[in-house]
PDB file of C-alpha atoms in Angstrom:
ATOM      1  CA  UNK M  21    -114.926 133.768 -61.990  1.00 92.00           C
ATOM      2  CA  UNK M  22    -113.805 133.316 -65.593  1.00 92.00           C
ATOM      3  CA  UNK M  23    -114.891 129.671 -65.478  1.00 93.00           C
ATOM      4  CA  UNK M  24    -118.402 130.458 -64.251  1.00 91.00           C
ATOM      5  CA  UNK M  25    -118.741 133.110 -66.941  1.00 94.00           C
ATOM      6  CA  UNK M  26    -117.388 130.762 -69.621  1.00 95.00           C
ATOM      7  CA  UNK M  27    -120.080 128.186 -68.827  1.00 94.00           C
ATOM      8  CA  UNK M  28    -122.734 130.861 -69.372  1.00 94.00           C
ATOM      9  CA  UNK M  29    -121.180 131.998 -72.665  1.00 94.00           C
ATOM     10  CA  UNK M  30    -121.103 128.421 -73.959  1.00 94.00           C
ATOM     11  CA  UNK M  31    -124.691 128.005 -72.793  1.00 93.00           C
ATOM     12  CA  UNK M  32    -125.807 131.109 -74.706  1.00 93.00           C
ATOM     13  CA  UNK M  33    -124.121 129.745 -77.841  1.00 92.00           C
ATOM     14  CA  UNK M  34    -125.956 126.390 -77.815  1.00 91.00           C
ATOM     15  CA  UNK M  35    -129.217 127.294 -76.032  1.00 88.00           C
ATOM     16  CA  UNK M  36    -132.239 126.342 -78.079  1.00 87.00           C
ATOM     17  CA  UNK M  37    -130.116 124.389 -80.563  1.00 89.00           C
ATOM     18  CA  UNK M  38    -129.264 121.247 -78.605  1.00 89.00           C
ATOM     19  CA  UNK M  39    -130.467 119.168 -75.677  1.00 89.00           C
ATOM     20  CA  UNK M  40    -128.650 116.580 -73.600  1.00 90.00           C
ATOM     21  CA  UNK M  41    -130.180 113.096 -73.243  1.00 94.00           C
ATOM     22  CA  UNK M  42    -128.474 111.173 -70.420  1.00 92.00           C
ATOM     23  CA  UNK M  43    -130.880 108.259 -70.845  1.00 94.00           C
ATOM     24  CA  UNK M  44    -133.741 107.404 -73.235  1.00 94.00           C
ATOM     25  CA  UNK M  45    -136.558 108.921 -71.169  1.00 93.00           C
ATOM     26  CA  UNK M  46    -134.704 111.978 -69.810  1.00 92.00           C
ATOM     27  CA  UNK M  47    -133.763 115.169 -71.619  1.00 89.00           C
ATOM     28  CA  UNK M  48    -132.549 118.529 -70.403  1.00 88.00           C
ATOM     29  CA  UNK M  49    -131.996 121.821 -72.252  1.00 89.00           C
ATOM     30  CA  UNK M  50    -128.458 123.211 -72.168  1.00 91.00           C
ATOM     31  CA  UNK M  51    -129.196 126.753 -71.030  1.00 91.00           C
ATOM     32  CA  UNK M  52    -127.757 127.691 -67.633  1.00 93.00           C
ATOM     33  CA  UNK M  53    -128.453 130.260 -64.959  1.00 94.00           C
ATOM     34  CA  UNK M  54    -125.066 131.293 -63.571  1.00 94.00           C
ATOM     35  CA  UNK M  55    -124.627 133.616 -60.578  1.00 94.00           C
ATOM     36  CA  UNK M  56    -121.141 134.778 -59.639  1.00 94.00           C
ATOM     37  CA  UNK M  57    -120.841 136.653 -56.347  1.00 93.00           C
ATOM     38  CA  UNK M  58    -117.826 138.698 -55.268  1.00 92.00           C
ATOM     39  CA  UNK M  59    -117.028 141.880 -53.360  1.00 90.00           C
ATOM     40  CA  UNK M  60    -116.427 145.212 -55.131  1.00 88.00           C
ATOM     41  CA  UNK M  61    -113.110 145.628 -56.998  1.00 87.00           C
ATOM     42  CA  UNK M  62    -112.843 141.909 -57.807  1.00 90.00           C
ATOM     43  CA  UNK M  63    -113.109 142.752 -61.552  1.00 90.00           C
ATOM     44  CA  UNK M  64    -116.534 141.243 -62.174  1.00 92.00           C
ATOM     45  CA  UNK M  65    -117.395 143.676 -64.980  1.00 91.00           C
ATOM     46  CA  UNK M  66    -114.002 143.301 -66.675  1.00 91.00           C
ATOM     47  CA  UNK M  67    -114.177 139.511 -66.592  1.00 93.00           C
ATOM     48  CA  UNK M  68    -117.730 139.396 -67.920  1.00 93.00           C
ATOM     49  CA  UNK M  69    -116.932 141.926 -70.647  1.00 92.00           C
ATOM     50  CA  UNK M  70    -113.923 139.945 -71.838  1.00 94.00           C
ATOM     51  CA  UNK M  71    -115.642 136.563 -71.854  1.00 94.00           C
ATOM     52  CA  UNK M  72    -118.757 137.711 -73.726  1.00 93.00           C
ATOM     53  CA  UNK M  73    -116.806 139.453 -76.528  1.00 93.00           C
ATOM     54  CA  UNK M  74    -117.154 136.613 -79.087  1.00 94.00           C
ATOM     55  CA  UNK M  75    -120.931 136.512 -78.617  1.00 93.00           C
ATOM     56  CA  UNK M  76    -121.295 140.276 -78.940  1.00 92.00           C
ATOM     57  CA  UNK M  77    -119.101 140.245 -82.046  1.00 93.00           C
ATOM     58  CA  UNK M  78    -121.281 137.512 -83.570  1.00 92.00           C
ATOM     59  CA  UNK M  79    -124.436 139.489 -82.753  1.00 90.00           C
ATOM     60  CA  UNK M  80    -123.033 142.557 -84.557  1.00 92.00           C
ATOM     61  CA  UNK M  81    -121.876 140.564 -87.591  1.00 93.00           C
ATOM     62  CA  UNK M  82    -125.203 138.737 -87.884  1.00 90.00           C
ATOM     63  CA  UNK M  83    -127.175 141.989 -87.833  1.00 90.00           C
ATOM     64  CA  UNK M  84    -124.901 143.447 -90.492  1.00 93.00           C
ATOM     65  CA  UNK M  85    -125.606 140.384 -92.643  1.00 92.00           C
ATOM     66  CA  UNK M  86    -129.345 140.627 -92.002  1.00 89.00           C
ATOM     67  CA  UNK M  87    -129.491 144.357 -92.764  1.00 91.00           C
ATOM     68  CA  UNK M  88    -130.746 144.081 -96.373  1.00 92.00           C
ATOM     69  CA  UNK M  89    -133.298 141.389 -95.430  1.00 91.00           C
ATOM     70  CA  UNK M  90    -134.622 143.483 -92.537  1.00 90.00           C
ATOM     71  CA  UNK M  91    -134.984 146.526 -94.801  1.00 92.00           C
ATOM     72  CA  UNK M  92    -136.704 144.495 -97.529  1.00 92.00           C
ATOM     73  CA  UNK M  93    -139.242 143.206 -95.004  1.00 91.00           C
ATOM     74  CA  UNK M  94    -139.915 146.724 -93.701  1.00 92.00           C
ATOM     75  CA  UNK M  95    -140.322 148.069 -97.251  1.00 92.00           C
ATOM     76  CA  UNK M  96    -142.777 145.302 -98.199  1.00 92.00           C
ATOM     77  CA  UNK M  97    -144.794 145.825 -95.035  1.00 91.00           C
ATOM     78  CA  UNK M  98    -144.917 149.584 -95.517  1.00 91.00           C
ATOM     79  CA  UNK M  99    -145.976 149.215 -99.175  1.00 92.00           C
ATOM     80  CA  UNK M 100    -148.839 146.868 -98.301  1.00 90.00           C
ATOM     81  CA  UNK M 101    -150.031 149.127 -95.495  1.00 90.00           C
ATOM     82  CA  UNK M 102    -150.026 152.083 -97.895  1.00 90.00           C
ATOM     83  CA  UNK M 103    -152.058 150.058-100.394  1.00 89.00           C
ATOM     84  CA  UNK M 104    -154.613 149.272 -97.687  1.00 88.00           C
ATOM     85  CA  UNK M 105    -154.884 152.969 -96.837  1.00 89.00           C
ATOM     86  CA  UNK M 106    -155.431 153.801-100.515  1.00 87.00           C
ATOM     87  CA  UNK M 107    -158.148 151.131-100.855  1.00 86.00           C
ATOM     88  CA  UNK M 108    -159.941 152.512 -97.802  1.00 86.00           C
ATOM     89  CA  UNK M 109    -160.166 155.922 -99.484  1.00 84.00           C
ATOM     90  CA  UNK M 110    -161.838 154.734-102.703  1.00 82.00           C
ATOM     91  CA  UNK M 111    -165.532 153.946-103.061  1.00 77.00           C
ATOM     92  CA  UNK M 112    -165.539 150.716-105.050  1.00 79.00           C
ATOM     93  CA  UNK M 113    -167.950 148.033-103.779  1.00 79.00           C
ATOM     94  CA  UNK M 114    -165.257 145.335-103.539  1.00 82.00           C
ATOM     95  CA  UNK M 115    -163.279 147.345-100.974  1.00 83.00           C
ATOM     96  CA  UNK M 116    -163.640 144.826 -98.080  1.00 85.00           C
ATOM     97  CA  UNK M 117    -162.384 141.886-100.148  1.00 88.00           C
ATOM     98  CA  UNK M 118    -159.421 143.857-101.484  1.00 86.00           C
ATOM     99  CA  UNK M 119    -158.447 144.955 -97.969  1.00 88.00           C
ATOM    100  CA  UNK M 120    -158.731 141.361 -96.753  1.00 89.00           C
ATOM    101  CA  UNK M 121    -156.478 140.200 -99.610  1.00 89.00           C
ATOM    102  CA  UNK M 122    -153.811 142.774 -98.708  1.00 87.00           C
ATOM    103  CA  UNK M 123    -153.962 141.822 -95.040  1.00 89.00           C
ATOM    104  CA  UNK M 124    -153.482 138.215 -96.021  1.00 90.00           C
ATOM    105  CA  UNK M 125    -150.377 139.238 -97.958  1.00 89.00           C
ATOM    106  CA  UNK M 126    -149.070 140.928 -94.799  1.00 89.00           C
ATOM    107  CA  UNK M 127    -149.670 137.740 -92.798  1.00 87.00           C
ATOM    108  CA  UNK M 128    -147.731 135.757 -95.392  1.00 87.00           C
ATOM    109  CA  UNK M 129    -144.677 138.009 -95.126  1.00 87.00           C
ATOM    110  CA  UNK M 130    -141.787 136.381 -93.298  1.00 84.00           C
ATOM    111  CA  UNK M 131    -140.803 138.811 -90.523  1.00 82.00           C
ATOM    112  CA  UNK M 132    -137.073 139.503 -90.334  1.00 83.00           C
ATOM    113  CA  UNK M 133    -136.083 141.072 -87.008  1.00 82.00           C
ATOM    114  CA  UNK M 134    -132.656 142.148 -85.771  1.00 84.00           C
ATOM    115  CA  UNK M 135    -130.800 139.201 -84.234  1.00 83.00           C
ATOM    116  CA  UNK M 136    -130.495 139.591 -80.494  1.00 83.00           C
ATOM    117  CA  UNK M 137    -128.577 137.536 -77.963  1.00 84.00           C
ATOM    118  CA  UNK M 138    -128.321 139.857 -74.983  1.00 85.00           C
ATOM    119  CA  UNK M 139    -130.678 141.699 -72.673  1.00 82.00           C
ATOM    120  CA  UNK M 140    -129.922 143.371 -69.364  1.00 77.00           C
ATOM    121  CA  UNK M 141    -132.251 145.687 -67.440  1.00 75.00           C
ATOM    122  CA  UNK M 142    -135.694 144.444 -68.449  1.00 82.00           C
ATOM    123  CA  UNK M 143    -139.075 143.509 -67.001  1.00 83.00           C
ATOM    124  CA  UNK M 144    -140.478 139.962 -67.186  1.00 82.00           C
ATOM    125  CA  UNK M 145    -143.095 141.244 -69.661  1.00 84.00           C
ATOM    126  CA  UNK M 146    -140.409 142.620 -71.955  1.00 85.00           C
ATOM    127  CA  UNK M 147    -138.415 139.397 -71.539  1.00 86.00           C
ATOM    128  CA  UNK M 148    -141.374 137.423 -72.900  1.00 86.00           C
ATOM    129  CA  UNK M 149    -141.641 139.797 -75.857  1.00 86.00           C
ATOM    130  CA  UNK M 150    -137.936 139.443 -76.675  1.00 86.00           C
ATOM    131  CA  UNK M 151    -138.267 135.656 -76.504  1.00 88.00           C
ATOM    132  CA  UNK M 152    -141.227 135.799 -78.894  1.00 86.00           C
ATOM    133  CA  UNK M 153    -139.296 138.020 -81.326  1.00 84.00           C
ATOM    134  CA  UNK M 154    -136.123 135.950 -81.141  1.00 84.00           C
ATOM    135  CA  UNK M 155    -137.393 132.375 -81.657  1.00 85.00           C
ATOM    136  CA  UNK M 156    -137.511 131.686 -77.911  1.00 89.00           C
ATOM    137  CA  UNK M 157    -133.858 132.435 -77.156  1.00 90.00           C
ATOM    138  CA  UNK M 158    -132.397 135.149 -74.941  1.00 91.00           C
ATOM    139  CA  UNK M 159    -129.393 135.737 -72.680  1.00 92.00           C
ATOM    140  CA  UNK M 160    -129.387 138.054 -69.678  1.00 92.00           C
ATOM    141  CA  UNK M 161    -125.800 139.051 -68.903  1.00 92.00           C
ATOM    142  CA  UNK M 162    -125.191 141.725 -66.291  1.00 90.00           C
ATOM    143  CA  UNK M 163    -122.550 142.864 -63.834  1.00 88.00           C
ATOM    144  CA  UNK M 164    -125.321 144.086 -61.516  1.00 85.00           C
ATOM    145  CA  UNK M 165    -128.140 142.368 -59.663  1.00 82.00           C
ATOM    146  CA  UNK M 166    -130.939 144.741 -60.628  1.00 85.00           C
ATOM    147  CA  UNK M 167    -132.889 141.968 -62.357  1.00 86.00           C
ATOM    148  CA  UNK M 168    -133.624 140.410 -58.958  1.00 87.00           C
ATOM    149  CA  UNK M 169    -135.291 143.604 -57.759  1.00 85.00           C
ATOM    150  CA  UNK M 170    -137.484 143.568 -60.864  1.00 84.00           C
ATOM    151  CA  UNK M 171    -138.408 139.913 -60.379  1.00 87.00           C
ATOM    152  CA  UNK M 172    -139.215 140.609 -56.740  1.00 85.00           C
ATOM    153  CA  UNK M 173    -141.865 143.142 -57.803  1.00 79.00           C
ATOM    154  CA  UNK M 174    -140.207 146.542 -58.174  1.00 77.00           C
ATOM    155  CA  UNK M 175    -142.554 147.416 -61.070  1.00 71.00           C
ATOM    156  CA  UNK M 176    -145.525 145.271 -60.050  1.00 73.00           C
ATOM    157  CA  UNK M 177    -146.536 146.709 -56.666  1.00 75.00           C
ATOM    158  CA  UNK M 178    -144.318 144.323 -54.754  1.00 74.00           C
ATOM    159  CA  UNK M 179    -145.805 141.200 -56.331  1.00 80.00           C
ATOM    160  CA  UNK M 180    -143.100 138.794 -57.581  1.00 83.00           C
ATOM    161  CA  UNK M 181    -143.281 138.105 -61.307  1.00 82.00           C
ATOM    162  CA  UNK M 182    -141.191 134.995 -61.880  1.00 88.00           C
ATOM    163  CA  UNK M 183    -143.076 132.906 -64.417  1.00 88.00           C
ATOM    164  CA  UNK M 184    -141.063 133.853 -67.505  1.00 88.00           C
ATOM    165  CA  UNK M 185    -137.716 133.136 -65.831  1.00 90.00           C
ATOM    166  CA  UNK M 186    -138.921 129.915 -64.221  1.00 91.00           C
ATOM    167  CA  UNK M 187    -140.228 128.573 -67.541  1.00 91.00           C
ATOM    168  CA  UNK M 188    -137.292 129.992 -69.494  1.00 90.00           C
ATOM    169  CA  UNK M 189    -134.941 127.760 -67.529  1.00 91.00           C
ATOM    170  CA  UNK M 190    -136.798 124.490 -68.052  1.00 88.00           C
ATOM    171  CA  UNK M 191    -138.212 125.157 -71.525  1.00 88.00           C
ATOM    172  CA  UNK M 192    -141.874 125.033 -70.484  1.00 88.00           C
ATOM    173  CA  UNK M 193    -144.248 126.848 -72.903  1.00 89.00           C
ATOM    174  CA  UNK M 194    -145.054 130.491 -72.213  1.00 87.00           C
ATOM    175  CA  UNK M 195    -148.526 131.593 -73.325  1.00 85.00           C
ATOM    176  CA  UNK M 196    -149.681 135.144 -72.691  1.00 80.00           C
ATOM    177  CA  UNK M 197    -153.230 136.169 -73.614  1.00 76.00           C
ATOM    178  CA  UNK M 198    -154.082 139.616 -72.352  1.00 71.00           C
ATOM    179  CA  UNK M 199    -155.915 142.568 -73.798  1.00 64.00           C
ATOM    180  CA  UNK M 200    -153.694 143.979 -76.525  1.00 63.00           C
ATOM    181  CA  UNK M 201    -150.974 141.377 -76.037  1.00 66.00           C
ATOM    182  CA  UNK M 202    -150.757 137.766 -77.208  1.00 76.00           C
ATOM    183  CA  UNK M 203    -147.461 135.864 -77.186  1.00 81.00           C
ATOM    184  CA  UNK M 204    -146.737 132.145 -77.469  1.00 85.00           C
ATOM    185  CA  UNK M 205    -143.254 130.739 -76.953  1.00 87.00           C
ATOM    186  CA  UNK M 206    -143.340 126.971 -77.282  1.00 88.00           C
ATOM    187  CA  UNK M 207    -139.850 126.243 -75.974  1.00 90.00           C
ATOM    188  CA  UNK M 208    -138.236 129.258 -74.287  1.00 91.00           C
ATOM    189  CA  UNK M 209    -134.531 129.121 -73.547  1.00 92.00           C
ATOM    190  CA  UNK M 210    -133.068 131.812 -71.292  1.00 93.00           C
ATOM    191  CA  UNK M 211    -129.424 131.927 -70.280  1.00 93.00           C
ATOM    192  CA  UNK M 212    -128.452 134.070 -67.279  1.00 93.00           C
ATOM    193  CA  UNK M 213    -125.003 135.238 -66.228  1.00 93.00           C
ATOM    194  CA  UNK M 214    -125.169 137.644 -63.313  1.00 92.00           C
ATOM    195  CA  UNK M 215    -122.003 138.918 -61.618  1.00 92.00           C
ATOM    196  CA  UNK M 216    -123.202 140.471 -58.376  1.00 91.00           C
ATOM    197  CA  UNK M 217    -121.935 141.600 -55.012  1.00 91.00           C
ATOM    198  CA  UNK M 218    -122.093 139.193 -52.088  1.00 90.00           C
ATOM    199  CA  UNK M 219    -124.839 141.272 -50.457  1.00 90.00           C
ATOM    200  CA  UNK M 220    -127.064 140.707 -53.481  1.00 89.00           C
ATOM    201  CA  UNK M 221    -126.546 136.954 -53.199  1.00 90.00           C
ATOM    202  CA  UNK M 222    -127.568 137.117 -49.539  1.00 91.00           C
ATOM    203  CA  UNK M 223    -130.764 139.010 -50.419  1.00 89.00           C
ATOM    204  CA  UNK M 224    -131.605 136.493 -53.163  1.00 89.00           C
ATOM    205  CA  UNK M 225    -131.257 133.506 -50.847  1.00 90.00           C
ATOM    206  CA  UNK M 226    -133.348 135.225 -48.145  1.00 90.00           C
ATOM    207  CA  UNK M 227    -136.203 135.997 -50.547  1.00 90.00           C
ATOM    208  CA  UNK M 228    -139.049 133.619 -49.693  1.00 91.00           C
ATOM    209  CA  UNK M 229    -140.683 133.789 -53.141  1.00 90.00           C
ATOM    210  CA  UNK M 230    -137.382 133.035 -54.880  1.00 92.00           C
ATOM    211  CA  UNK M 231    -136.799 130.001 -52.665  1.00 92.00           C
ATOM    212  CA  UNK M 232    -140.316 128.556 -52.704  1.00 92.00           C
ATOM    213  CA  UNK M 233    -140.796 128.833 -56.470  1.00 91.00           C
ATOM    214  CA  UNK M 234    -137.456 127.181 -57.171  1.00 92.00           C
ATOM    215  CA  UNK M 235    -135.761 130.223 -58.700  1.00 92.00           C
ATOM    216  CA  UNK M 236    -132.831 129.936 -56.284  1.00 92.00           C
ATOM    217  CA  UNK M 237    -132.440 126.251 -57.128  1.00 93.00           C
ATOM    218  CA  UNK M 238    -132.105 127.021 -60.841  1.00 93.00           C
ATOM    219  CA  UNK M 239    -128.812 128.894 -60.464  1.00 94.00           C
ATOM    220  CA  UNK M 240    -125.290 127.547 -60.645  1.00 94.00           C
ATOM    221  CA  UNK M 241    -123.486 129.515 -57.918  1.00 94.00           C
ATOM    222  CA  UNK M 242    -119.861 130.581 -57.956  1.00 93.00           C
ATOM    223  CA  UNK M 243    -118.177 132.464 -55.102  1.00 93.00           C
ATOM    224  CA  UNK M 244    -114.524 132.736 -56.158  1.00 92.00           C
ATOM    225  CA  UNK M 245    -111.773 133.436 -53.614  1.00 91.00           C
ATOM    226  CA  UNK M 246    -110.790 137.089 -53.324  1.00 89.00           C
ATOM    227  CA  UNK M 247    -107.824 138.326 -55.345  1.00 86.00           C
ATOM    228  CA  UNK M 248    -107.593 141.667 -53.542  1.00 85.00           C
ATOM    229  CA  UNK M 249    -104.002 142.315 -52.523  1.00 85.00           C
ATOM    230  CA  UNK M 250    -102.735 139.273 -54.430  1.00 84.00           C
ATOM    231  CA  UNK M 251    -102.697 140.442 -58.037  1.00 81.00           C
ATOM    232  CA  UNK M 252     -99.407 141.006 -59.788  1.00 81.00           C
ATOM    233  CA  UNK M 253     -99.192 144.343 -61.562  1.00 81.00           C
ATOM    234  CA  UNK M 254     -96.172 143.412 -63.679  1.00 86.00           C
ATOM    235  CA  UNK M 255     -97.762 140.971 -66.159  1.00 83.00           C
ATOM    236  CA  UNK M 256     -97.451 140.372 -69.877  1.00 85.00           C
ATOM    237  CA  UNK M 257     -99.895 142.573 -71.882  1.00 80.00           C
TER     238      UNK M 257
END
């Protein structure tokens, strides 16, 4: 269980930064989809929580470092938007050109968003948005299997919505053009580490859409032997 989780943590650390090239005409991204299945009380949550600590610590430290840059970006954006509002209120004939100039300044600002590694209970639409905000990188770590219910269509009238997670495994471009929403992720890189009960694994394998689209084939499966009744209580802290 710790080994399967460790692979996912290493994957999240290098995803989007490196590729492996076994031979000149063949490359693969290094992000993994890891699914660990075990019965209740096998310490799935505790194992996942321990293994992901370095990544969560890095995420916190990076956002502390970025704090002043994030605030400076927000201040600049707010100031320009206020200037546009003020221009709209005056009656000078050059108003359209001045507004256009300020909007161009907004477009030239370099957005600084909070650094994010992890996501958990999210829809495929929100997953695409997080990828777009985070330079195409995201990790879904969870000690529950709720994400499979969402992918199977819990929030889309029973229609499976798998595209983001299929493309996020292989690095195929994601392009979304809908009314009020446009997102382009040239090389998405999703890492998954899901620690679920054995019943969830059974449901995943039985799902026809998951099998036929290749979602099942994208996962590295780990079913560790049970430790129930075999653990030693008297161990070194």
